[in-house]
Coordinates of C-alpha atoms and ligand atoms in Angstrom, one line a residue:
M20 CA 0.0 0.0 0.0
I21 CA 1.3 3.4 -0.9
N22 CA 1.4 5.8 1.9
K23 CA 1.0 9.4 0.5
N24 CA 3.0 10.8 3.4
K25 CA 6.0 8.5 3.2
I26 CA 9.3 9.3 1.6
V27 CA 12.1 6.7 1.2
V28 CA 15.7 7.8 0.9
L29 CA 18.0 5.3 -0.8
G30 CA 21.6 5.7 0.2
A31 CA 22.7 7.3 3.5
G32 CA 25.6 9.5 2.4
E33 CA 25.8 13.3 2.6
S34 CA 23.0 13.9 0.1
G35 CA 20.7 11.1 1.4
V36 CA 21.0 12.1 5.1
G37 CA 20.4 15.7 4.2
A38 CA 17.4 14.9 2.2
A39 CA 16.0 12.8 5.0
F40 CA 16.4 15.7 7.4
L41 CA 14.6 18.1 5.1
A42 CA 11.8 15.6 4.4
Q43 CA 11.2 15.1 8.0
Q44 CA 11.2 18.8 8.6
Q45 CA 8.5 19.1 6.0
G46 CA 6.4 16.6 7.8
Y47 CA 7.0 13.5 5.9
D48 CA 7.2 10.0 7.4
V49 CA 10.8 9.2 6.4
F50 CA 12.7 5.9 6.0
V51 CA 16.3 5.6 4.9
S52 CA 17.7 2.4 3.4
D53 CA 21.3 1.7 2.5
F54 CA 22.4 -1.6 0.9
G55 CA 25.9 -1.0 2.3
T56 CA 27.1 -0.1 5.7
I57 CA 26.3 3.5 6.8
A58 CA 29.2 5.6 8.0
D59 CA 29.1 6.1 11.8
H60 CA 28.9 9.8 11.5
Y61 CA 25.7 9.6 9.4
K62 CA 24.2 6.9 11.6
Q63 CA 24.6 9.1 14.6
Q64 CA 22.8 12.0 12.8
L65 CA 19.9 9.8 11.9
V66 CA 19.6 8.5 15.4
E67 CA 19.8 12.0 16.8
W68 CA 17.1 13.2 14.5
N69 CA 14.8 10.2 15.1
I70 CA 14.8 9.1 11.5
R71 CA 14.2 5.4 10.9
F72 CA 16.9 3.6 8.8
E73 CA 18.3 0.3 7.8
E74 CA 21.7 -0.8 6.5
N75 CA 23.2 -3.7 4.6
Q76 CA 19.7 -4.5 3.2
H77 CA 16.7 -3.1 1.4
T78 CA 13.4 -4.1 2.9
E79 CA 11.0 -4.0 -0.1
D80 CA 7.8 -3.7 1.8
E81 CA 9.0 -0.5 3.4
I82 CA 10.5 0.9 0.2
L83 CA 7.7 0.1 -2.1
A84 CA 5.2 1.8 0.2
A85 CA 6.7 5.2 -0.5
V86 CA 5.0 7.9 -2.6
E87 CA 8.4 9.1 -3.7
V88 CA 12.0 7.8 -3.5
I89 CA 15.0 10.1 -3.2
K90 CA 17.9 8.2 -4.7
S91 CA 21.5 8.9 -4.0
P92 CA 23.5 9.7 -7.2
G93 CA 25.8 6.7 -6.5
I94 CA 23.1 4.1 -7.0
P95 CA 22.9 3.0 -10.6
D96 CA 19.6 2.5 -12.4
K97 CA 20.5 -1.1 -12.9
A98 CA 20.3 -1.9 -9.2
P99 CA 17.5 -4.5 -8.6
I100 CA 15.7 -2.3 -6.1
I101 CA 15.5 0.6 -8.6
K102 CA 13.9 -1.8 -11.2
K103 CA 11.3 -2.8 -8.7
I104 CA 10.5 0.8 -7.7
K105 CA 10.1 1.7 -11.4
E106 CA 7.8 -1.3 -12.0
K107 CA 5.6 0.1 -9.3
D108 CA 5.6 3.5 -11.0
I109 CA 6.9 5.2 -7.8
A110 CA 8.6 8.5 -8.7
I111 CA 12.4 8.5 -8.3
I112 CA 14.0 11.9 -7.7
S113 CA 17.4 13.3 -6.7
E114 CA 18.1 15.1 -3.5
I115 CA 18.6 18.3 -5.6
E116 CA 15.1 18.0 -7.1
F117 CA 13.6 17.4 -3.7
A118 CA 15.4 20.3 -2.0
G119 CA 14.6 22.6 -4.9
R120 CA 10.9 22.5 -4.0
Y121 CA 11.6 24.2 -0.7
T122 CA 13.7 27.2 -1.7
N123 CA 13.2 30.3 -3.8
A124 CA 16.9 31.0 -4.0
K125 CA 18.5 31.8 -7.4
I126 CA 20.5 28.8 -8.6
I127 CA 23.8 28.7 -10.4
G128 CA 24.3 25.1 -11.5
I129 CA 27.7 23.9 -12.8
T130 CA 28.3 20.7 -14.7
G131 CA 30.8 19.2 -17.1
S132 CA 33.2 16.3 -17.2
N133 CA 36.1 18.2 -15.7
G134 CA 36.5 21.4 -13.8
K135 CA 33.2 21.3 -11.8
T136 CA 34.6 21.6 -8.3
T137 CA 37.2 24.2 -9.3
T138 CA 34.6 26.4 -11.2
T139 CA 32.0 25.9 -8.5
S140 CA 34.4 26.9 -5.7
L141 CA 35.7 29.9 -7.7
T142 CA 32.2 31.1 -8.6
Y143 CA 31.2 30.8 -4.9
H144 CA 34.4 32.7 -3.9
I145 CA 33.6 35.6 -6.3
L146 CA 30.0 35.9 -5.2
K147 CA 30.7 35.7 -1.5
N148 CA 33.5 38.3 -1.7
A149 CA 31.2 40.6 -3.5
G150 CA 29.0 40.5 -0.4
L151 CA 26.2 38.2 -1.7
N152 CA 24.3 35.9 0.7
V153 CA 25.3 32.8 -1.1
G154 CA 25.5 29.0 -0.3
L155 CA 27.8 26.4 -1.8
A156 CA 26.4 22.8 -2.3
G157 CA 25.8 19.9 -4.7
N158 CA 28.6 17.5 -4.9
I159 CA 30.6 19.7 -2.5
G160 CA 30.5 20.3 1.2
K161 CA 27.2 20.1 3.1
S162 CA 24.2 18.8 1.1
F163 CA 21.9 21.2 -0.6
A164 CA 18.9 19.7 1.2
Y165 CA 20.4 20.2 4.6
Q166 CA 21.3 23.8 3.8
V167 CA 17.8 24.4 2.5
A168 CA 16.4 23.1 5.8
T169 CA 18.7 25.1 8.0
E170 CA 19.9 28.3 6.1
K171 CA 18.4 31.2 4.3
F172 CA 20.6 31.9 1.3
D173 CA 19.5 34.2 -1.5
L174 CA 21.4 32.1 -4.0
Y175 CA 23.3 28.9 -4.3
V176 CA 26.2 27.8 -6.4
L177 CA 25.7 24.0 -7.0
E178 CA 28.2 21.5 -8.4
L179 CA 26.0 19.0 -10.4
S180 CA 27.3 15.7 -11.5
S181 CA 25.6 13.9 -14.4
F182 CA 24.2 11.3 -11.9
M183 CA 22.6 14.1 -10.0
L184 CA 21.1 15.6 -13.2
D185 CA 19.7 12.3 -14.2
D186 CA 17.0 12.4 -11.5
M187 CA 16.2 16.1 -11.9
H188 CA 12.9 16.7 -13.5
R189 CA 11.4 20.1 -12.7
F190 CA 14.3 21.7 -11.0
K191 CA 15.3 24.9 -12.7
V192 CA 18.8 26.4 -12.9
D193 CA 18.8 30.1 -13.4
I194 CA 22.4 30.3 -14.6
A195 CA 23.6 27.0 -16.1
I196 CA 27.3 26.4 -16.8
L197 CA 28.3 23.4 -18.9
L198 CA 32.1 23.3 -18.9
N199 CA 32.9 20.5 -21.3
I200 CA 31.9 16.9 -22.3
T201 CA 34.5 14.2 -22.6
P202 CA 34.1 10.5 -22.0
D203 CA 33.7 9.5 -18.4
H204 CA 31.4 7.2 -16.4
L205 CA 30.2 5.6 -19.7
D206 CA 29.5 2.4 -17.8
R207 CA 26.4 4.1 -16.3
Y208 CA 25.2 5.3 -19.8
D209 CA 25.1 2.0 -21.7
Y210 CA 28.6 3.0 -23.1
K211 CA 26.9 5.6 -25.3
M212 CA 28.5 9.0 -25.4
E213 CA 25.2 10.6 -26.6
N214 CA 23.4 9.3 -23.4
Y215 CA 26.1 10.8 -21.2
A216 CA 26.0 14.1 -23.1
A217 CA 22.2 14.2 -22.9
S218 CA 22.5 13.9 -19.2
K219 CA 24.8 16.9 -19.0
F220 CA 22.4 19.0 -21.1
R221 CA 19.7 18.4 -18.5
V222 CA 21.3 21.3 -16.6
T223 CA 19.4 23.5 -19.1
Q224 CA 16.0 21.8 -18.9
N225 CA 13.2 24.0 -17.6
Q226 CA 15.1 27.2 -18.3
T227 CA 13.2 30.2 -19.7
A228 CA 14.2 33.3 -21.7
D229 CA 15.0 35.0 -18.4
D230 CA 17.8 32.4 -17.7
Y231 CA 21.3 32.0 -18.9
F232 CA 23.3 29.1 -20.5
I233 CA 27.0 29.5 -20.3
F234 CA 29.1 26.9 -22.3
C235 CA 32.4 26.3 -24.0
A236 CA 32.3 27.1 -27.7
D237 CA 35.6 25.3 -28.2
D238 CA 34.3 21.9 -26.9
P239 CA 33.4 19.7 -29.8
E240 CA 31.0 17.4 -27.9
T241 CA 29.1 20.4 -26.5
I242 CA 28.7 21.9 -29.9
K243 CA 27.7 18.6 -31.4
G244 CA 25.1 18.1 -28.6
M245 CA 23.7 21.6 -29.2
A246 CA 23.2 21.2 -32.9
G247 CA 19.6 20.7 -33.8
S248 CA 18.4 21.4 -30.3
S249 CA 16.8 24.6 -29.1
F250 CA 17.5 26.3 -25.8
A251 CA 15.2 28.7 -24.2
A252 CA 17.8 30.5 -22.1
Q253 CA 20.1 33.3 -23.3
Q254 CA 23.3 31.7 -24.6
L255 CA 26.7 33.0 -23.3
P256 CA 29.5 31.0 -24.8
F257 CA 33.2 31.3 -23.9
S258 CA 36.2 30.5 -26.1
I259 CA 39.9 30.9 -26.3
E260 CA 40.0 30.3 -30.0
K261 CA 37.7 32.9 -31.3
K262 CA 36.1 36.3 -30.4
I263 CA 32.6 35.8 -29.1
E264 CA 30.0 38.4 -28.1
P265 CA 28.0 38.2 -25.9
G266 CA 30.2 35.9 -23.9
A267 CA 33.9 35.6 -23.2
Y268 CA 37.1 35.3 -25.2
L269 CA 40.8 35.7 -25.1
E270 CA 42.5 38.7 -26.7
E271 CA 46.2 38.6 -26.5
D272 CA 46.7 37.6 -22.9
N273 CA 43.5 39.1 -21.6
I274 CA 40.2 37.5 -20.7
V275 CA 37.5 39.7 -22.2
I276 CA 33.9 39.3 -21.1
N277 CA 31.0 41.2 -22.7
V278 CA 27.6 40.4 -21.4
Y279 CA 25.1 42.8 -22.9
K280 CA 26.2 46.2 -21.4
Q281 CA 28.6 44.7 -18.9
H282 CA 32.3 44.6 -19.8
F283 CA 35.2 43.0 -17.9
Q284 CA 38.8 42.5 -18.8
M285 CA 41.7 40.8 -16.9
S286 CA 45.2 39.6 -17.7
I287 CA 45.6 35.8 -17.5
S288 CA 48.9 36.3 -15.7
D289 CA 46.9 37.8 -12.7
L290 CA 44.6 34.7 -12.4
A291 CA 45.2 32.7 -9.3
L292 CA 44.4 29.5 -11.3
Q293 CA 47.0 28.9 -14.0
G294 CA 46.8 26.6 -17.0
K295 CA 44.7 26.6 -20.1
H296 CA 41.8 24.7 -18.5
N297 CA 41.6 27.3 -15.7
I298 CA 41.3 30.1 -18.3
Y299 CA 38.1 28.3 -19.3
N300 CA 37.0 27.8 -15.7
S301 CA 37.7 31.5 -14.9
M302 CA 35.8 32.7 -18.0
A303 CA 32.8 30.6 -17.0
S304 CA 32.8 32.0 -13.5
G305 CA 33.4 35.5 -14.8
I306 CA 30.5 35.4 -17.1
A307 CA 28.2 34.3 -14.2
A308 CA 29.6 37.2 -12.1
K309 CA 28.8 39.7 -14.9
V310 CA 25.3 38.3 -15.4
L311 CA 24.8 39.1 -11.7
E312 CA 26.3 42.6 -12.4
L313 CA 29.1 42.3 -9.9
R314 CA 31.7 45.1 -9.9
N315 CA 34.9 44.5 -11.9
P316 CA 37.4 45.3 -9.1
S317 CA 35.7 42.8 -6.8
I318 CA 35.7 40.1 -9.5
R319 CA 39.4 40.8 -10.3
D320 CA 40.4 40.6 -6.7
S321 CA 38.6 37.3 -6.2
M322 CA 40.0 35.8 -9.3
S323 CA 43.5 36.7 -8.3
N324 CA 43.4 35.7 -4.6
F325 CA 41.5 32.4 -4.9
K326 CA 43.2 29.5 -3.2
N327 CA 43.1 26.4 -5.3
I328 CA 41.4 23.4 -3.7
E329 CA 43.4 20.4 -2.6
H330 CA 44.5 17.7 -5.1
R331 CA 44.0 19.9 -8.2
L332 CA 47.3 21.0 -9.6
E333 CA 48.3 21.7 -6.0
S334 CA 51.8 22.7 -5.4
V335 CA 53.5 20.6 -2.8
G336 CA 56.7 22.5 -2.7
K337 CA 60.3 22.3 -4.1
I338 CA 63.0 19.9 -3.0
S339 CA 66.5 20.3 -4.5
G340 CA 65.0 22.6 -7.1
I341 CA 62.5 20.0 -8.2
S342 CA 58.8 21.1 -8.0
F343 CA 56.3 18.6 -6.8
I344 CA 52.6 18.9 -7.9
N345 CA 49.7 16.9 -6.6
D346 CA 46.9 16.6 -9.3
S347 CA 45.5 13.3 -7.8
K348 CA 42.0 14.5 -8.8
A349 CA 42.9 13.9 -12.4
T350 CA 41.1 10.6 -12.7
N351 CA 40.6 10.7 -16.5
V352 CA 42.8 11.3 -19.5
N353 CA 41.4 14.6 -20.4
S354 CA 42.3 16.2 -17.0
T355 CA 45.8 14.8 -17.3
W356 CA 46.0 16.4 -20.7
Y357 CA 45.3 19.8 -19.3
A358 CA 47.7 19.3 -16.4
L359 CA 50.5 18.4 -18.8
E360 CA 49.5 21.2 -21.1
S361 CA 50.1 23.7 -18.3
M362 CA 53.6 22.5 -17.5
T363 CA 56.5 24.8 -18.5
T364 CA 59.4 22.5 -17.5
D365 CA 60.5 18.9 -18.1
V366 CA 58.2 16.5 -16.3
V367 CA 58.4 13.2 -14.5
L368 CA 54.8 12.1 -14.7
I369 CA 53.2 9.7 -12.2
L370 CA 50.4 7.9 -14.0
G371 CA 48.2 4.9 -13.3
G372 CA 45.6 3.2 -11.1
V373 CA 42.3 1.8 -12.1
D374 CA 42.1 2.3 -15.9
K375 CA 38.4 2.9 -16.9
G376 CA 39.1 1.9 -20.5
N377 CA 41.4 4.9 -21.1
D378 CA 42.5 6.0 -24.6
Y379 CA 45.9 7.4 -23.9
S380 CA 46.6 8.4 -27.5
M381 CA 45.5 12.1 -26.8
L382 CA 48.4 12.4 -24.4
K383 CA 51.1 11.2 -26.7
D384 CA 52.1 14.5 -28.3
L385 CA 52.4 16.3 -24.9
V386 CA 54.2 13.4 -23.4
K387 CA 56.7 13.4 -26.2
Q388 CA 57.3 17.1 -25.8
K389 CA 57.5 17.4 -22.0
V390 CA 57.8 14.0 -20.2
K391 CA 61.3 12.6 -19.6
A392 CA 60.1 9.6 -17.5
I393 CA 56.8 8.0 -16.5
V394 CA 56.4 6.5 -13.0
C395 CA 53.5 4.1 -13.0
L396 CA 51.5 4.0 -9.7
G397 CA 49.0 1.2 -10.0
K398 CA 48.6 -2.6 -9.6
D399 CA 48.4 -3.3 -13.3
N400 CA 50.4 -0.9 -15.5
K401 CA 50.5 -2.8 -18.8
R402 CA 48.3 -0.5 -20.7
I403 CA 50.5 2.5 -19.8
H404 CA 53.6 0.7 -21.0
D405 CA 51.9 -0.3 -24.2
A406 CA 50.7 3.2 -24.8
F407 CA 54.0 5.1 -24.2
E408 CA 56.9 2.7 -24.7
D409 CA 57.7 4.2 -28.1
V410 CA 57.7 7.8 -26.9
V411 CA 59.3 7.7 -23.4
E412 CA 62.5 5.9 -22.7
I413 CA 62.1 5.4 -18.9
I414 CA 58.9 3.8 -17.6
V415 CA 59.1 2.4 -14.1
N416 CA 56.5 0.5 -12.0
T417 CA 55.9 1.5 -8.4
Y418 CA 53.2 0.2 -6.0
S419 CA 53.0 2.9 -3.3
A420 CA 52.9 6.7 -3.1
E421 CA 56.1 6.6 -1.1
E422 CA 57.9 4.5 -3.7
A423 CA 56.5 6.7 -6.5
A424 CA 57.8 9.9 -4.8
Q425 CA 61.2 8.4 -4.2
V426 CA 61.7 7.0 -7.7
S427 CA 60.4 10.3 -9.3
Y428 CA 62.8 12.3 -7.1
H429 CA 65.8 10.3 -8.4
L430 CA 64.7 10.5 -12.0
A431 CA 64.1 14.3 -11.9
K432 CA 66.8 17.0 -11.9
K433 CA 66.9 20.6 -10.7
G434 CA 64.3 22.7 -12.6
D435 CA 62.1 19.7 -13.4
T436 CA 58.6 19.1 -12.2
V437 CA 57.3 15.8 -10.7
L438 CA 53.6 15.7 -11.5
L439 CA 51.1 13.3 -10.0
S440 CA 48.3 13.4 -12.5
P441 CA 47.3 9.7 -12.8
A442 CA 44.5 9.7 -15.5
C443 CA 43.0 6.8 -13.5
A444 CA 40.9 6.1 -10.5
S445 CA 42.7 5.2 -7.3
F446 CA 40.8 2.3 -5.8
D447 CA 43.5 -0.4 -6.5
L448 CA 46.0 1.0 -4.0
F449 CA 44.2 3.8 -2.2
K450 CA 40.8 4.5 -0.6
N451 CA 40.1 7.4 -2.9
Y452 CA 41.8 10.2 -4.8
E453 CA 42.1 12.3 -1.6
D454 CA 43.9 9.4 0.1
R455 CA 46.2 9.1 -2.9
G456 CA 47.0 12.8 -2.9
N457 CA 47.6 12.9 0.8
Q458 CA 49.9 9.9 0.8
F459 CA 51.8 11.5 -2.1
K460 CA 52.2 14.8 -0.2
Q461 CA 53.3 13.0 2.9
A462 CA 55.9 11.1 0.9
V463 CA 57.2 14.2 -0.7
R464 CA 57.6 15.9 2.7
E465 CA 59.6 12.9 3.9
L466 CA 62.1 13.0 1.0
Ligands
LIG24 P1 35.5 17.8 -11.4 O1 34.9 18.3 -10.1 O2 34.7 18.0 -12.6 O3 36.0 16.4 -11.3 P2 37.9 19.4 -10.7 O4 37.6 20.8 -10.7 O5 37.9 18.7 -9.4 O6 36.8 18.7 -11.7 O7 39.2 19.1 -11.5 C1 39.7 17.8 -11.8 C2 40.9 17.8 -12.7 O8 40.4 18.2 -14.0 C3 41.9 18.9 -12.3 O9 42.9 18.2 -11.6 C4 42.4 19.4 -13.6 O10 43.6 18.8 -14.0 C5 41.3 19.1 -14.6 N1 40.5 20.2 -15.1 C6 40.1 21.2 -14.3 N2 39.3 22.1 -15.1 C7 39.3 21.6 -16.4 C8 38.7 21.9 -17.6 N3 37.9 23.1 -17.7 N4 38.9 21.1 -18.7 C9 39.6 20.0 -18.6 N5 40.2 19.6 -17.4 C10 40.1 20.4 -16.3

């Protein structure tokens, strides 16, 4: 029997627990179910808030009695419980969709295959420094639902992964940013690029002529995906290859933004975030800031004093004149490409981990130009050897962050850079990319 007042939350991570809190606050009868073990910290919260939950199982009678199911982004549609929920025609929504019903705040939603966290954090930093009453949520920090339940922000900057977008139906993003589309997570999209791309474009669904769609005009998959589709929102593209108005472009070494009557200009050498990929990220954030009519000196200050987040081209320091950089978050080939592209010295590159079917060919030219040695850091490194043996003379296997740091240190000489930018997931040797980055930093400090 369906209970019209009952909401089930599947998955008790940050988003699930936040959604449960908000649902309870709104008067729903809430039940949380996780097929795995729930982290102690979240269990304590559920107990404290008197929310019923189960772990290591899904009790179907409980779940199939819900009027709506809020699904955590990590649960794939193929999971048996999701199939059963669908058979019963019970609506499945994301935490973002649910929380969106209870706030009138303006939403800036940021998605893309790479650069989401960086651009979301930078945009938030610019808005907050300009004095706006702004929240930061999505795939980052405290869940959106929890903040909607406990805060009163006028606007939110949300990092939206494609998994979150998949279960968004009516939620509207006022300013949508689509950074780029390159292959990732294809296992969740029937190995079809067009399905994955369609999921990214959901960030624009429900937009009207009063809204904005900011995207990268240089990104082939974005342009391909846009062809033949119509978009209600006002389009504000950015490019470093050509002059675009309205939108953003690069003129000599300046970012130029023209958004209707608003004009902004800044030298790329003053940007806190260096590298070609960060010019794109800064342009996207800058356009959003100009749409909100923020003052240029304030935007300039924020763009130049922003502190990059951990594990993204993070400088670990110099030892014997060798620079060490932690880019552990580079878990696909495209992000490693941008990391290498931004290098201005010879590089010892630490690559490897869990290979999600990588095509390394796009790295070959840059590796040939800049990389003097590759240090593999993964359980199985055969595909890296196969891909690069004809372009790099030295390819060494290592099996711990400590060993990788030591070997790289010996292979590098004064003036070189040791770059950890693995192009792979980390689960073979580490808990996650943060663990990989932290162990690497620790090992560097102990050299
Ligand atoms: P996401 O949140 O989308 O995973 P991050 O901002 O955490 O992205 O950055 C992940 C990695 O991707 C960074 O280490 C960087 O090397 C690379 N990267 C950042 N921005 C871009 C971009 N606009 N295009 C391509 N690669 C990027």
